[in-house]
mmCIF file of C-alpha atoms and ligand atoms in Angstrom:
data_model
loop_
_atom_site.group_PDB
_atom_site.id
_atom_site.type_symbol
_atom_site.label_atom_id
_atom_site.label_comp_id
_atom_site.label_asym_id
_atom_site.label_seq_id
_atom_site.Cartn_x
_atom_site.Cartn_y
_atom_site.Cartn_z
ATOM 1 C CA UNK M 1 87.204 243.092 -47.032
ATOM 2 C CA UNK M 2 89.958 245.931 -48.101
ATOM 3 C CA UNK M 3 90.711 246.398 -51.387
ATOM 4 C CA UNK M 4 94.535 247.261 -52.981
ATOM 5 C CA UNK M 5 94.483 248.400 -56.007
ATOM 6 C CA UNK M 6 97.628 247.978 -58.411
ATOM 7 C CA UNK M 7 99.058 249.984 -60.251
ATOM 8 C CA UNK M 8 101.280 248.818 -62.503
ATOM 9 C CA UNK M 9 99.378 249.425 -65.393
ATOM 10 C CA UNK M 10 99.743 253.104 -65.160
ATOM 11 C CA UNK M 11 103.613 252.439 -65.547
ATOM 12 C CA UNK M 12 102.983 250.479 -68.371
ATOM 13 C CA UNK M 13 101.316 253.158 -70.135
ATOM 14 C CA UNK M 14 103.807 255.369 -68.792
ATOM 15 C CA UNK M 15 106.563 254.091 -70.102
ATOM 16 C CA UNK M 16 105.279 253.752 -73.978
ATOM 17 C CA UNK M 17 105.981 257.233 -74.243
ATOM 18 C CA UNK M 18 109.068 257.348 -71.755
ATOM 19 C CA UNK M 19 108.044 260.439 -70.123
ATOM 20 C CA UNK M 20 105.887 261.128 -66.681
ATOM 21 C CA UNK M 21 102.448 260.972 -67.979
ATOM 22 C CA UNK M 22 100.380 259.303 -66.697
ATOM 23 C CA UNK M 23 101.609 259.455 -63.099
ATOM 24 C CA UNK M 24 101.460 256.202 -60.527
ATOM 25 C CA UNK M 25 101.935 258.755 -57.963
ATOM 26 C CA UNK M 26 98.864 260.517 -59.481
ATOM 27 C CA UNK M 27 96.797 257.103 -59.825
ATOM 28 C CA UNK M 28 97.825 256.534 -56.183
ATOM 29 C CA UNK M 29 96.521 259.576 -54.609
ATOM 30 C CA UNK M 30 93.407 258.792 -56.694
ATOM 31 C CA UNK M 31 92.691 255.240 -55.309
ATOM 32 C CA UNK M 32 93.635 256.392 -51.990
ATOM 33 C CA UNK M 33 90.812 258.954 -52.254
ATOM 34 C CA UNK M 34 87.983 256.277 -53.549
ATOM 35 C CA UNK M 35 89.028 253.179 -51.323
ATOM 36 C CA UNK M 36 92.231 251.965 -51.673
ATOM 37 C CA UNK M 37 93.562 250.661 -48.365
ATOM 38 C CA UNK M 38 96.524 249.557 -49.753
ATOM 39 C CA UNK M 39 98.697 250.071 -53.290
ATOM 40 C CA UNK M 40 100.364 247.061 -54.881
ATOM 41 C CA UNK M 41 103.274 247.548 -57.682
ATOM 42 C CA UNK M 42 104.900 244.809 -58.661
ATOM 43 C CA UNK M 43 108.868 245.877 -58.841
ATOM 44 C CA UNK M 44 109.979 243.373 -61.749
ATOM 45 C CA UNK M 45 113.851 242.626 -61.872
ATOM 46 C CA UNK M 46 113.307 243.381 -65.779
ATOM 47 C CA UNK M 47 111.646 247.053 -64.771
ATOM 48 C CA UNK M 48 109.235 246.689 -67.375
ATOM 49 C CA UNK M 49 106.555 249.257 -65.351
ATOM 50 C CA UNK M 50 107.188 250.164 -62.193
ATOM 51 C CA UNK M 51 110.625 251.540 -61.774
ATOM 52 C CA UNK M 52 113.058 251.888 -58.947
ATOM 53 C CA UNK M 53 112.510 255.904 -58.468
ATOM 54 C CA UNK M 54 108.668 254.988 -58.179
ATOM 55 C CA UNK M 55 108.694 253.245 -55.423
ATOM 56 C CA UNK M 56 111.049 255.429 -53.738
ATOM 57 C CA UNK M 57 108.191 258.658 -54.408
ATOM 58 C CA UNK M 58 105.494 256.332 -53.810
ATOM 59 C CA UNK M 59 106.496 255.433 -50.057
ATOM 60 C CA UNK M 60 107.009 258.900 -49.241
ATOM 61 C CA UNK M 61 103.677 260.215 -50.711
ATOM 62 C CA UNK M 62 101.141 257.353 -49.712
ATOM 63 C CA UNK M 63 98.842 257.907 -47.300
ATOM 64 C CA UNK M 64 97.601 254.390 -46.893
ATOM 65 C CA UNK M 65 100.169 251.204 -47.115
ATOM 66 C CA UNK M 66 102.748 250.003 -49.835
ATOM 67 C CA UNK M 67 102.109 246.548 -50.817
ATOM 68 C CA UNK M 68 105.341 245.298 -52.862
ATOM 69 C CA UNK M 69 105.062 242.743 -54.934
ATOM 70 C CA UNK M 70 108.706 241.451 -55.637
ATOM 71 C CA UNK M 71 110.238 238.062 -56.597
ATOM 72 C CA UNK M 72 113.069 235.901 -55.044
ATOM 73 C CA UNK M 73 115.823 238.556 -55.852
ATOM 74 C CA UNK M 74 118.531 239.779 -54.406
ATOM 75 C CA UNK M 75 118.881 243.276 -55.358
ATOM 76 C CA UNK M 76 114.989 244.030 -54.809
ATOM 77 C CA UNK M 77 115.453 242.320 -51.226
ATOM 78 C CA UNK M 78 118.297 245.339 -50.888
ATOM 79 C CA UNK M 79 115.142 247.777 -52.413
ATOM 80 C CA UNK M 80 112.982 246.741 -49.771
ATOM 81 C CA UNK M 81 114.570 246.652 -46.729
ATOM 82 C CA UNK M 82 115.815 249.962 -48.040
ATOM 83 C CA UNK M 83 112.389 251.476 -48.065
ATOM 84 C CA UNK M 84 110.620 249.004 -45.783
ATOM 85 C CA UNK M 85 106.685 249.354 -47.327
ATOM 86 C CA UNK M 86 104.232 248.037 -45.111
ATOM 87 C CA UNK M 87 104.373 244.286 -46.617
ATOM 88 C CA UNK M 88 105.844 242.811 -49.388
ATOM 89 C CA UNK M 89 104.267 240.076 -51.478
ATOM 90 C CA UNK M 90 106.643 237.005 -52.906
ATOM 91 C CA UNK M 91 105.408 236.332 -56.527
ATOM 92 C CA UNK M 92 107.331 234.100 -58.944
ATOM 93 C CA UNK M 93 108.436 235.815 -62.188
ATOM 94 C CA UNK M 94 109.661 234.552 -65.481
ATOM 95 C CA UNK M 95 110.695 237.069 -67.544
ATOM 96 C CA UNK M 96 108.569 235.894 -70.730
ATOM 97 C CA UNK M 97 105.568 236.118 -68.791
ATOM 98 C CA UNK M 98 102.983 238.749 -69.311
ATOM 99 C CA UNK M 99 101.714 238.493 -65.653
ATOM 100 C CA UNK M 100 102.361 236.460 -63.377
ATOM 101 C CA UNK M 101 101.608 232.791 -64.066
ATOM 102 C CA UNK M 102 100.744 230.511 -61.272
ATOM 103 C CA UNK M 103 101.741 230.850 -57.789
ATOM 104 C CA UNK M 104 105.176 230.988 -56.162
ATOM 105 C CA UNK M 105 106.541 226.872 -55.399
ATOM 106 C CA UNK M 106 107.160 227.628 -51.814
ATOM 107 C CA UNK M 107 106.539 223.704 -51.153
ATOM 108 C CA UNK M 108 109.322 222.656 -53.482
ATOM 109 C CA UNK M 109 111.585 225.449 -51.871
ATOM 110 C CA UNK M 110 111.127 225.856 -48.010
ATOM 111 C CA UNK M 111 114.384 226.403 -46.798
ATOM 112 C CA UNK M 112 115.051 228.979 -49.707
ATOM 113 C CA UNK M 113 111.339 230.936 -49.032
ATOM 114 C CA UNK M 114 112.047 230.887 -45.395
ATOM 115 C CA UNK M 115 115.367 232.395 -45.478
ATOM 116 C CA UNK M 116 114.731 234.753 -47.760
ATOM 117 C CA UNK M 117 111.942 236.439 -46.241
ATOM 118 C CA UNK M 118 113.984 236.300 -43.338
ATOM 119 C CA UNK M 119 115.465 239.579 -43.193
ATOM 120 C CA UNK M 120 111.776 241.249 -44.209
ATOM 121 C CA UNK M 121 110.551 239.325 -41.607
ATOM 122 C CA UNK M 122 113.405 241.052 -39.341
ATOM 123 C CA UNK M 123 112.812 244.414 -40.382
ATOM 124 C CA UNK M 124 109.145 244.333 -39.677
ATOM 125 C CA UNK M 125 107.899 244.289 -43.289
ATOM 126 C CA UNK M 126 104.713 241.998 -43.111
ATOM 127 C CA UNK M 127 105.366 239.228 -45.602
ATOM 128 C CA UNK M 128 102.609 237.487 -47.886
ATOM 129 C CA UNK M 129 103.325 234.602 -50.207
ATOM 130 C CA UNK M 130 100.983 234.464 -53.804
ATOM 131 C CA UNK M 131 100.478 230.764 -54.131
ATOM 132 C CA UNK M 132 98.174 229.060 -55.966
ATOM 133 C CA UNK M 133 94.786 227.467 -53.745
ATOM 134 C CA UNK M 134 96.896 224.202 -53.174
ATOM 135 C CA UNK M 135 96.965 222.072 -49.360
ATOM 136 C CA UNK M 136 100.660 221.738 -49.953
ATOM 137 C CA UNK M 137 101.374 225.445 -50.728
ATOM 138 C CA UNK M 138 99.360 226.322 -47.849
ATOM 139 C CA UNK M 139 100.966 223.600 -45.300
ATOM 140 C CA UNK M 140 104.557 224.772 -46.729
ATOM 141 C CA UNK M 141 103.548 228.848 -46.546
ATOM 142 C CA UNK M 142 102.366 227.820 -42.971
ATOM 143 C CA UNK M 143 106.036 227.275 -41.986
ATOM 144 C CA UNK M 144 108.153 229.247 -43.508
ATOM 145 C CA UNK M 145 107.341 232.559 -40.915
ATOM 146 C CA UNK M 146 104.722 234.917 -43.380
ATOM 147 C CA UNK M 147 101.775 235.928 -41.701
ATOM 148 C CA UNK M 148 99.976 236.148 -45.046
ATOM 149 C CA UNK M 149 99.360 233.924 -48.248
ATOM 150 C CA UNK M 150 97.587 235.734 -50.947
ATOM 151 C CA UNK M 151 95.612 233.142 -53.070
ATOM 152 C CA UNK M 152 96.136 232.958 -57.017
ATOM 153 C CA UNK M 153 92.769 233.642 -58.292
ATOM 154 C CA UNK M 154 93.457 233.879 -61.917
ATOM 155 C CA UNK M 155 92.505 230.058 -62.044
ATOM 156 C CA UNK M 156 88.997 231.069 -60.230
ATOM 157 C CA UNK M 157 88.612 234.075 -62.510
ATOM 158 C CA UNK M 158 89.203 232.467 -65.873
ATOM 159 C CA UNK M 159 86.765 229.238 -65.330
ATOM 160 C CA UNK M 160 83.978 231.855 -63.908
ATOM 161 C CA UNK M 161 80.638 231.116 -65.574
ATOM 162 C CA UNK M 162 82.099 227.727 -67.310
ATOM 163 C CA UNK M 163 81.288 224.029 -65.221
ATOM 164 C CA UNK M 164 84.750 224.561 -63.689
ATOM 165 C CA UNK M 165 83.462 227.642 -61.729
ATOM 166 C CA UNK M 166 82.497 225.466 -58.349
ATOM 167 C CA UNK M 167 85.485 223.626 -58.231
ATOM 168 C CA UNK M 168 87.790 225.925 -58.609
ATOM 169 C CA UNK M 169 85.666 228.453 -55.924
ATOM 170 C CA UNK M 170 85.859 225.747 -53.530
ATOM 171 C CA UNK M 171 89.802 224.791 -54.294
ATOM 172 C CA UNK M 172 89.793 228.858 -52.596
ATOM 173 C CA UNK M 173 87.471 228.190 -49.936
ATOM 174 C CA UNK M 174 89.259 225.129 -48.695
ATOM 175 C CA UNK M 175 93.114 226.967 -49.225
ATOM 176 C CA UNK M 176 91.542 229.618 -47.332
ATOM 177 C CA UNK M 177 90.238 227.859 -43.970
ATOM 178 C CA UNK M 178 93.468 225.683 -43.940
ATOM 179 C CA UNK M 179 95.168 228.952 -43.900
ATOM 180 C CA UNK M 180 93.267 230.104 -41.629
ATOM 181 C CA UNK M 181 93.362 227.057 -39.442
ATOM 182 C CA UNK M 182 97.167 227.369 -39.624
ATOM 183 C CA UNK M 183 97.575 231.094 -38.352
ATOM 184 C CA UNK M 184 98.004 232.236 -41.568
ATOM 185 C CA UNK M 185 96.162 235.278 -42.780
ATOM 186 C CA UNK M 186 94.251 235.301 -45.948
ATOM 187 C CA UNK M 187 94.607 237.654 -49.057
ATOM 188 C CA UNK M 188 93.442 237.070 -52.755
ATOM 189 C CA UNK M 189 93.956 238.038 -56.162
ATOM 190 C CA UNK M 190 94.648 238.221 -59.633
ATOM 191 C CA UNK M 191 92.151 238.334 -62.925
ATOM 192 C CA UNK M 192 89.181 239.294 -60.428
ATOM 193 C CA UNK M 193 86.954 241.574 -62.036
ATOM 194 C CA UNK M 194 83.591 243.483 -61.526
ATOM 195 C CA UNK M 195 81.613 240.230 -62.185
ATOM 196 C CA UNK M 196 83.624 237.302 -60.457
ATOM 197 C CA UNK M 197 84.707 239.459 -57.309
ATOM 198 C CA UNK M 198 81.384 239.141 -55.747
ATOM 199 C CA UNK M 199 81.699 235.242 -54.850
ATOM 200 C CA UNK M 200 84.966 236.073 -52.593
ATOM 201 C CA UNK M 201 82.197 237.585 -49.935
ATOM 202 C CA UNK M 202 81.374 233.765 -49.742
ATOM 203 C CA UNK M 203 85.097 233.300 -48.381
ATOM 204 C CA UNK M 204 85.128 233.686 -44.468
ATOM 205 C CA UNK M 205 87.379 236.561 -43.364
ATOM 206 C CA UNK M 206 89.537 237.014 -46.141
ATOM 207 C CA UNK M 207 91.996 240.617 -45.480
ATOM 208 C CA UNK M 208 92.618 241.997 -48.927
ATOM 209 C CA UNK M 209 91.969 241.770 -52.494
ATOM 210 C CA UNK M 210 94.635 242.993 -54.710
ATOM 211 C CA UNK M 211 93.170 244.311 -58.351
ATOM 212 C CA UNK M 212 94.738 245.707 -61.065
ATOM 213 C CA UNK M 213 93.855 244.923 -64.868
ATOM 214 C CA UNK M 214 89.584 245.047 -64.377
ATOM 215 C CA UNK M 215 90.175 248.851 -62.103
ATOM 216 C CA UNK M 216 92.232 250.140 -65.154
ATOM 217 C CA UNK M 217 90.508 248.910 -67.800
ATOM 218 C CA UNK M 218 87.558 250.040 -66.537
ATOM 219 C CA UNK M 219 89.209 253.433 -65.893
ATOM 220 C CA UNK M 220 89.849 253.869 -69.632
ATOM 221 C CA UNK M 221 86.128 253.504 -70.395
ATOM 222 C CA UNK M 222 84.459 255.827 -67.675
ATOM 223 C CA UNK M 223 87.566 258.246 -68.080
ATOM 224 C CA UNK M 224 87.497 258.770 -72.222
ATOM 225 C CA UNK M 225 84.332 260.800 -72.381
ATOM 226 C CA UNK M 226 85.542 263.444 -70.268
ATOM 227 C CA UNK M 227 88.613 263.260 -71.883
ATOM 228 C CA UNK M 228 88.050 263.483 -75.708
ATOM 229 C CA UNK M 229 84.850 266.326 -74.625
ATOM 230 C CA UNK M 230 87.813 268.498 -72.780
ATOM 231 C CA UNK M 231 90.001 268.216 -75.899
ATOM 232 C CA UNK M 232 87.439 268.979 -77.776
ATOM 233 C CA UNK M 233 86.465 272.354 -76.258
ATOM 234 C CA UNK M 234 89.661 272.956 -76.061
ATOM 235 C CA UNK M 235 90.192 273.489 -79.957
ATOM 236 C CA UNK M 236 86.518 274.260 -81.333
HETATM 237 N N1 PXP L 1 98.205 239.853 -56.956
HETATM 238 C C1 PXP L 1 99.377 239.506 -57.512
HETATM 239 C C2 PXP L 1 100.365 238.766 -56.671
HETATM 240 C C3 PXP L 1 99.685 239.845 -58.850
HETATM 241 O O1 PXP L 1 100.863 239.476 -59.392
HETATM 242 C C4 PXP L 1 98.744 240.584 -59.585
HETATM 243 C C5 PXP L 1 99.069 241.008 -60.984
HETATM 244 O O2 PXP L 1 100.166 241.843 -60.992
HETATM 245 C C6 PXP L 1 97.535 240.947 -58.953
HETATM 246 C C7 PXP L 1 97.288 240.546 -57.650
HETATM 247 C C8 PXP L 1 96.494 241.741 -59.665
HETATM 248 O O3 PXP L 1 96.008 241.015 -60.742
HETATM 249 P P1 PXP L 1 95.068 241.722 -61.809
HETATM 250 O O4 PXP L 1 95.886 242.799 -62.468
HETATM 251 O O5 PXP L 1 94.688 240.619 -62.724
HETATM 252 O O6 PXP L 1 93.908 242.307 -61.052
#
């Protein structure tokens, strides 16, 4: 299993102060180094963290593959078939929404998923829809021309440990070999952290997992000591 990390955090943190520091392209280089095989940002039509010039640095200084997550929108369409990253994910967005909640309706909306990804498709950006572990989604993603799905975790991650844990694990196992069964490739993600990632090795050939939050957070921890001891040489 590969592992993208995203890095959309770093923007957020970014951006508090409006300046460069810390850098995504910086946070890049640095997954690249320990593993990444892929880096996800998530280009929101409200900008929020990543921002346009990002993306336009990050293609040109990634050594592995740009994963861009983007939702149904026109002018981030023209943004990546302008830059053409590796593969783009299709994630619904709301602009209220911390994250993203739930997985993109591509059942209700064939005809609109299909031709929209269209052009991608064209251009020879590998496409991915983020639905939720659903026989619908998956029968619907099946048709509309993606070679990927990536499957919502965040349901998965939040009932981990509770009763709900097995059903939920096997509503991903099942989305999964349908997938699969239909020629679709198999990604996963969202909430997965250090403790709940380990049951996706039970999940026959699944590609990628895209992680963000849990790699970050964890970053802030194992990164502070160092930190506050440099700083702290640094004026006693
Ligand atoms: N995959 C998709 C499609 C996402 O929208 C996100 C969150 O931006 C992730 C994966 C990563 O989720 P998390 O930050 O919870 O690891």
């Amino acid at each position: 299993m590969l592992l993208g990390v995203n890095i959309d955090h770093v923007a957020t943190l970014r951006n508090a102060r409006g300046g460069s520091e810390p850098s995504v392209i910086e946070a890049a280089r640095i997954a690249e180094e320990n593993g990444a095989t892929s880096i996800t940002t998530h280009l929101r039509e409200d900008r929020r963290h990543i921002k346009d010039n990002d993306v336009y640095t990050l293609i040109k200084t990634l050594k592995t593959r740009l994963n861009l997550e983007m939702a149904m929108a026109d002018d981030i369409q023209k943004i990546a078939l302008e830059i053409k990253p590796y593969s783009i994910c299709l994630v619904p967005e709301k602009r209220q929404e911390i994250t993203t909640e739930g997985g993109l309706d591509v059942a209700g909306q064939l005809d609109k998923v299909t031709e929209f990804i269209k052009p991608l498709l064209d251009n020879g950006i590998i496409v991915s829809l983020f639905i939720d572990p659903d026989e619908n989604q998956v029968k619907a993603s099946a048709k509309t021309g993606a070679q990927f799905i990536e499957m919502h975790t965040g349901t998965y991650s939040e009932s981990f440990g509770t009763e709900k844990e097995e059903q939920e694990f096997l509503n991903l196992k099942n989305a999964a070999k349908l997938a699969q069964d239909l020629g679709l490739k198999v990604n996963a993600g969202h909430g997965l952290n250090y403790q709940n990632v380990k049951r996706m090795h039970e999940i026959p050939d699944l590609v990628e997992l895209n992680i963000g939050h849990s790699i970050i957070s964890r970053a802030v921890f194992t990164g502070l000591g160092e930190a506050v001891k440099t700083m702290h040489d640094l004026i006693s």
